[in-house]
Amino acid sequence: SELVGDVLVFLFDVYKSITNWMNNQCSDLQPHEIIFMTLITVCALLYFYNLLFDHDQSFAVRAKSGFFYHVKRLPIVRSIVAKQMNNVLKEVSAEKLFPLKSGMGYMGQLPEHGRSEGDIDSMVEEYLTLDEVEWNKGNVSGTVYGGDPQLTDVIARVYKKFAWSNPLHPDVFPALRKMEAEIVRISCNLFHGDPQTSCGCVTVGGTESILLACKTYRDWAYEKGIKKPEMICPVSAHAAFEKAAHYFKLKLIHIPCDPQTRTADVGAMKRAITSRTCMLVASAPPFPHGVLDPISDIAALGVRYGIPVHVDACLGGFLLPFMDDAGFPVAPFDFSVPGVTSISADTHKYGYAPKGSSVVMYSEKKWIHYQYFVSPDWQGGIYATPMFAGSRSGAIVAACWATLVYFGREGYVERTRKIISTARYIEAGLRKIDSIFVLGKPEMSVVALGSLDFDVFRLSSELVKRGWNLNNLQFPSSIHICCTMLHTSPGVADRLLRDVAESVDIIMDNPKAQTTGAGALYGMAQSIPDRSIVTEISQSFIDALYNTGHHQPLTNGNNYAH
Ligand SMILES: *Cc1c(COP(=O)(O)O)cnc(C)c1O
Ligand SMILES: *[C@@H]1O[C@H](CO)[C@@H](O)[C@H](O)[C@H]1NC(C)=O
């Protein structure tokens, strides 16, 4: 206690000498001067605090984009950029990107008179002549995960029965409600959710599932009094998390991945946690490299700091639960890991259901109520929906249910075995080819490759020439194949390996040659420091999707062709 007394006396002395010093400094000042200087100082501090920290994007990112924004407004730069951009944007048009068959035109107006059934059928056939990519032969990475012709018939029959149904009206469509509830329960059980507390809902896709989870945790954070919630995502996490940050005013904190394993750097995630953190993200697997983030470690951080953890299993969702039985054991990834509070899993990927369905699940009911939207006072009646959509397609939900039932557990295990065996076969084959390397340790259906000897996008362009449609990835430059049922057909994997080996041979004749084709565009886009240019070109690409060129005048109602 004598020590405490000494410390107090010492602190008091320090305090007195500081205040004495301050009083001396101010002795010549008028009271109003002191008041004004204090005000100005406080305002300046607040200004700099806001500038540096109080923003959805980091100061560095804003400083960089601000710099380019102002440089581009300089008259000389402006005219050069405008000229270059016009040249590029000319290439980004429907005429260039999506040319029609000669003689085909766009329909811009309703046909004056309705068409007969036969007309519609022949019009559809004509439109389909535009589709030349042979996805059904396994030429495309990911995209179509099942494509089973027999299942197509089942789905079409089910679709017909539910074509006019809408989950928004469970009183009118109770059969549909039962199906949707069963999809959620089946999924929760697959992911070892507690039978009493786990819950979820069917959404229209992985992006919606992710957006909903982010919205849930944001609202939870708001309730806790966090005014500017932050979410921590590995850079490999899906762009949908960035979309969520963009829509919901969340601050996205990106953490790096290990350059060797390509999995989330848990140490960096731990260091990024603050009192504002509202969620941690792990992917199973991340889309780019098909590895598995250290989910147990990330979930342990969640438990330790009381932060919810979302596992994005959109891609791996309906492979992972069957991996053990298929003979490819993986580390725990689901609700059996303490700390995992939500999971997104796409039925429209490896669930093999038609596009337009996904599931978002929570470990406990307390979370999902943050997801719901209720308007108790709407003039149209008390309005309550669990997700973003109001009316939705009931037929897609019914088709998803039918798909799950059609395959059953055994069917999924069998398909998982086929797909993973194929991916492992492709991985082993690629590892034998010189001058390229496989990124990380692929745990599931995605195998990514890069090269230290040449620009890997050249390989991508060579493969395009040979009829392959793989995915280009950036930061680092790499390409990947996402194996689906369509790659398990005999000969497809060998065809790919042969084409990669032959392409690499051709490239290695002249490893430093310039990249051409779509791959060149990708390499260039990565090297542009001003990301707003890439954004602008991408916006033009989206515009081009809706571009119908010069609308043809309506003649005799026969305006869809010619
Ligand atoms: C496909 C995917 C998503 C969501 O994509 P949707 O196209 O909206 O279904 C999310 N995360 C990962 C890892 C994915 O592969
Ligand atoms: C699909 O890939 C094979 C093998 O590479 C190729 O021969 C075929 O032409 C491709 N199909 C199309 C439409 O490009």
PDB file of N, CA and C in Angstrom, residues 225-266:
ATOM      1  N   GLY A 225     -25.005  -2.886 -31.130  1.00  0.00           N
ATOM      2  CA  GLY A 225     -24.498  -1.518 -31.013  1.00  0.00           C
ATOM      3  C   GLY A 225     -23.281  -1.244 -31.856  1.00  0.00           C
ATOM      4  N   ILE A 226     -22.904  -2.181 -32.742  1.00  0.00           N
ATOM      5  CA  ILE A 226     -21.787  -1.917 -33.658  1.00  0.00           C
ATOM      6  C   ILE A 226     -22.335  -1.087 -34.809  1.00  0.00           C
ATOM      7  N   LYS A 227     -21.827   0.141 -34.953  1.00  0.00           N
ATOM      8  CA  LYS A 227     -22.422   1.036 -35.952  1.00  0.00           C
ATOM      9  C   LYS A 227     -21.896   0.747 -37.352  1.00  0.00           C
ATOM     10  N   LYS A 228     -20.617   0.360 -37.445  1.00  0.00           N
ATOM     11  CA  LYS A 228     -20.018   0.115 -38.760  1.00  0.00           C
ATOM     12  C   LYS A 228     -19.441  -1.294 -38.777  1.00  0.00           C
ATOM     13  N   PRO A 229     -20.291  -2.292 -38.971  1.00  0.00           N
ATOM     14  CA  PRO A 229     -19.812  -3.679 -38.873  1.00  0.00           C
ATOM     15  C   PRO A 229     -18.794  -4.015 -39.971  1.00  0.00           C
ATOM     16  N   GLU A 230     -17.873  -4.880 -39.627  1.00  0.00           N
ATOM     17  CA  GLU A 230     -16.844  -5.321 -40.565  1.00  0.00           C
ATOM     18  C   GLU A 230     -16.904  -6.835 -40.717  1.00  0.00           C
ATOM     19  N   MET A 231     -16.689  -7.319 -41.952  1.00  0.00           N
ATOM     20  CA  MET A 231     -16.575  -8.768 -42.102  1.00  0.00           C
ATOM     21  C   MET A 231     -15.181  -9.103 -42.614  1.00  0.00           C
ATOM     22  N   ILE A 232     -14.671 -10.223 -42.147  1.00  0.00           N
ATOM     23  CA  ILE A 232     -13.308 -10.606 -42.521  1.00  0.00           C
ATOM     24  C   ILE A 232     -13.373 -11.793 -43.472  1.00  0.00           C
ATOM     25  N   CYS A 233     -12.832 -11.577 -44.670  1.00  0.00           N
ATOM     26  CA  CYS A 233     -12.893 -12.585 -45.737  1.00  0.00           C
ATOM     27  C   CYS A 233     -11.498 -12.855 -46.276  1.00  0.00           C
ATOM     28  N   PRO A 234     -11.161 -14.109 -46.475  1.00  0.00           N
ATOM     29  CA  PRO A 234      -9.948 -14.401 -47.247  1.00  0.00           C
ATOM     30  C   PRO A 234     -10.125 -13.853 -48.674  1.00  0.00           C
ATOM     31  N   VAL A 235      -9.031 -13.458 -49.326  1.00  0.00           N
ATOM     32  CA  VAL A 235      -9.148 -12.917 -50.690  1.00  0.00           C
ATOM     33  C   VAL A 235      -9.715 -13.944 -51.664  1.00  0.00           C
ATOM     34  N   SER A 236      -9.641 -15.223 -51.282  1.00  0.00           N
ATOM     35  CA  SER A 236     -10.148 -16.268 -52.168  1.00  0.00           C
ATOM     36  C   SER A 236     -11.658 -16.460 -52.041  1.00  0.00           C
ATOM     37  N   ALA A 237     -12.283 -15.796 -51.066  1.00  0.00           N
ATOM     38  CA  ALA A 237     -13.731 -15.969 -50.887  1.00  0.00           C
ATOM     39  C   ALA A 237     -14.464 -15.430 -52.106  1.00  0.00           C
ATOM     40  N   HIS A 238     -15.655 -15.925 -52.337  1.00  0.00           N
ATOM     41  CA  HIS A 238     -16.430 -15.572 -53.534  1.00  0.00           C
ATOM     42  C   HIS A 238     -16.763 -14.074 -53.578  1.00  0.00           C
ATOM     43  N   ALA A 239     -16.837 -13.544 -54.785  1.00  0.00           N
ATOM     44  CA  ALA A 239     -17.146 -12.122 -54.986  1.00  0.00           C
ATOM     45  C   ALA A 239     -18.484 -11.728 -54.374  1.00  0.00           C
ATOM     46  N   ALA A 240     -19.349 -12.717 -54.101  1.00  0.00           N
ATOM     47  CA  ALA A 240     -20.649 -12.397 -53.511  1.00  0.00           C
ATOM     48  C   ALA A 240     -20.487 -11.710 -52.150  1.00  0.00           C
ATOM     49  N   PHE A 241     -19.386 -11.973 -51.446  1.00  0.00           N
ATOM     50  CA  PHE A 241     -19.168 -11.306 -50.157  1.00  0.00           C
ATOM     51  C   PHE A 241     -18.882  -9.819 -50.377  1.00  0.00           C
ATOM     52  N   GLU A 242     -18.151  -9.535 -51.450  1.00  0.00           N
ATOM     53  CA  GLU A 242     -17.890  -8.142 -51.792  1.00  0.00           C
ATOM     54  C   GLU A 242     -19.198  -7.457 -52.207  1.00  0.00           C
ATOM     55  N   LYS A 243     -20.021  -8.225 -52.903  1.00  0.00           N
ATOM     56  CA  LYS A 243     -21.329  -7.711 -53.308  1.00  0.00           C
ATOM     57  C   LYS A 243     -22.148  -7.365 -52.067  1.00  0.00           C
ATOM     58  N   ALA A 244     -22.098  -8.244 -51.067  1.00  0.00           N
ATOM     59  CA  ALA A 244     -22.836  -8.010 -49.825  1.00  0.00           C
ATOM     60  C   ALA A 244     -22.324  -6.736 -49.155  1.00  0.00           C
ATOM     61  N   ALA A 245     -21.002  -6.581 -49.114  1.00  0.00           N
ATOM     62  CA  ALA A 245     -20.415  -5.381 -48.503  1.00  0.00           C
ATOM     63  C   ALA A 245     -20.925  -4.145 -49.237  1.00  0.00           C
ATOM     64  N   HIS A 246     -20.985  -4.252 -50.552  1.00  0.00           N
ATOM     65  CA  HIS A 246     -21.405  -3.156 -51.408  1.00  0.00           C
ATOM     66  C   HIS A 246     -22.880  -2.799 -51.158  1.00  0.00           C
ATOM     67  N   TYR A 247     -23.723  -3.812 -51.078  1.00  0.00           N
ATOM     68  CA  TYR A 247     -25.159  -3.550 -50.906  1.00  0.00           C
ATOM     69  C   TYR A 247     -25.509  -3.122 -49.482  1.00  0.00           C
ATOM     70  N   PHE A 248     -24.848  -3.728 -48.503  1.00  0.00           N
ATOM     71  CA  PHE A 248     -25.328  -3.601 -47.119  1.00  0.00           C
ATOM     72  C   PHE A 248     -24.471  -2.696 -46.257  1.00  0.00           C
ATOM     73  N   LYS A 249     -23.570  -1.925 -46.870  1.00  0.00           N
ATOM     74  CA  LYS A 249     -22.721  -1.016 -46.118  1.00  0.00           C
ATOM     75  C   LYS A 249     -21.941  -1.747 -45.029  1.00  0.00           C
ATOM     76  N   LEU A 250     -21.393  -2.871 -45.414  1.00  0.00           N
ATOM     77  CA  LEU A 250     -20.482  -3.578 -44.524  1.00  0.00           C
ATOM     78  C   LEU A 250     -19.072  -3.221 -44.955  1.00  0.00           C
ATOM     79  N   LYS A 251     -18.156  -3.196 -44.022  1.00  0.00           N
ATOM     80  CA  LYS A 251     -16.766  -2.989 -44.416  1.00  0.00           C
ATOM     81  C   LYS A 251     -16.120  -4.352 -44.598  1.00  0.00           C
ATOM     82  N   LEU A 252     -15.568  -4.565 -45.778  1.00  0.00           N
ATOM     83  CA  LEU A 252     -14.951  -5.854 -46.081  1.00  0.00           C
ATOM     84  C   LEU A 252     -13.460  -5.779 -45.769  1.00  0.00           C
ATOM     85  N   ILE A 253     -13.006  -6.610 -44.845  1.00  0.00           N
ATOM     86  CA  ILE A 253     -11.580  -6.678 -44.537  1.00  0.00           C
ATOM     87  C   ILE A 253     -11.037  -7.930 -45.214  1.00  0.00           C
ATOM     88  N   HIS A 254     -10.203  -7.727 -46.216  1.00  0.00           N
ATOM     89  CA  HIS A 254      -9.630  -8.877 -46.923  1.00  0.00           C
ATOM     90  C   HIS A 254      -8.367  -9.330 -46.213  1.00  0.00           C
ATOM     91  N   ILE A 255      -8.237 -10.623 -46.008  1.00  0.00           N
ATOM     92  CA  ILE A 255      -6.984 -11.151 -45.473  1.00  0.00           C
ATOM     93  C   ILE A 255      -6.371 -12.076 -46.526  1.00  0.00           C
ATOM     94  N   PRO A 256      -5.038 -12.194 -46.527  1.00  0.00           N
ATOM     95  CA  PRO A 256      -4.383 -12.959 -47.585  1.00  0.00           C
ATOM     96  C   PRO A 256      -4.518 -14.470 -47.393  1.00  0.00           C
ATOM     97  N   CYS A 257      -4.165 -15.200 -48.435  1.00  0.00           N
ATOM     98  CA  CYS A 257      -4.063 -16.653 -48.351  1.00  0.00           C
ATOM     99  C   CYS A 257      -2.589 -17.022 -48.373  1.00  0.00           C
ATOM    100  N   ASP A 258      -2.280 -18.170 -47.818  1.00  0.00           N
ATOM    101  CA  ASP A 258      -0.908 -18.647 -47.850  1.00  0.00           C
ATOM    102  C   ASP A 258      -0.511 -18.875 -49.317  1.00  0.00           C
ATOM    103  N   PRO A 259       0.620 -18.329 -49.748  1.00  0.00           N
ATOM    104  CA  PRO A 259       0.978 -18.441 -51.167  1.00  0.00           C
ATOM    105  C   PRO A 259       1.229 -19.887 -51.616  1.00  0.00           C
ATOM    106  N   GLN A 260       1.573 -20.760 -50.699  1.00  0.00           N
ATOM    107  CA  GLN A 260       1.803 -22.159 -51.070  1.00  0.00           C
ATOM    108  C   GLN A 260       0.513 -22.968 -51.044  1.00  0.00           C
ATOM    109  N   THR A 261      -0.181 -22.953 -49.890  1.00  0.00           N
ATOM    110  CA  THR A 261      -1.371 -23.804 -49.751  1.00  0.00           C
ATOM    111  C   THR A 261      -2.605 -23.170 -50.383  1.00  0.00           C
ATOM    112  N   ARG A 262      -2.591 -21.826 -50.582  1.00  0.00           N
ATOM    113  CA  ARG A 262      -3.727 -21.062 -51.113  1.00  0.00           C
ATOM    114  C   ARG A 262      -4.922 -21.093 -50.169  1.00  0.00           C
ATOM    115  N   THR A 263      -4.701 -21.462 -48.891  1.00  0.00           N
ATOM    116  CA  THR A 263      -5.798 -21.437 -47.919  1.00  0.00           C
ATOM    117  C   THR A 263      -5.692 -20.177 -47.071  1.00  0.00           C
ATOM    118  N   ALA A 264      -6.804 -19.820 -46.405  1.00  0.00           N
ATOM    119  CA  ALA A 264      -6.871 -18.581 -45.631  1.00  0.00           C
ATOM    120  C   ALA A 264      -5.784 -18.548 -44.562  1.00  0.00           C
ATOM    121  N   ASP A 265      -5.163 -17.385 -44.398  1.00  0.00           N
ATOM    122  CA  ASP A 265      -4.133 -17.180 -43.390  1.00  0.00           C
ATOM    123  C   ASP A 265      -4.840 -16.850 -42.060  1.00  0.00           C
ATOM    124  N   VAL A 266      -4.926 -17.863 -41.188  1.00  0.00           N
ATOM    125  CA  VAL A 266      -5.705 -17.708 -39.959  1.00  0.00           C
ATOM    126  C   VAL A 266      -5.066 -16.672 -39.033  1.00  0.00           C
TER     127      VAL A 266
END
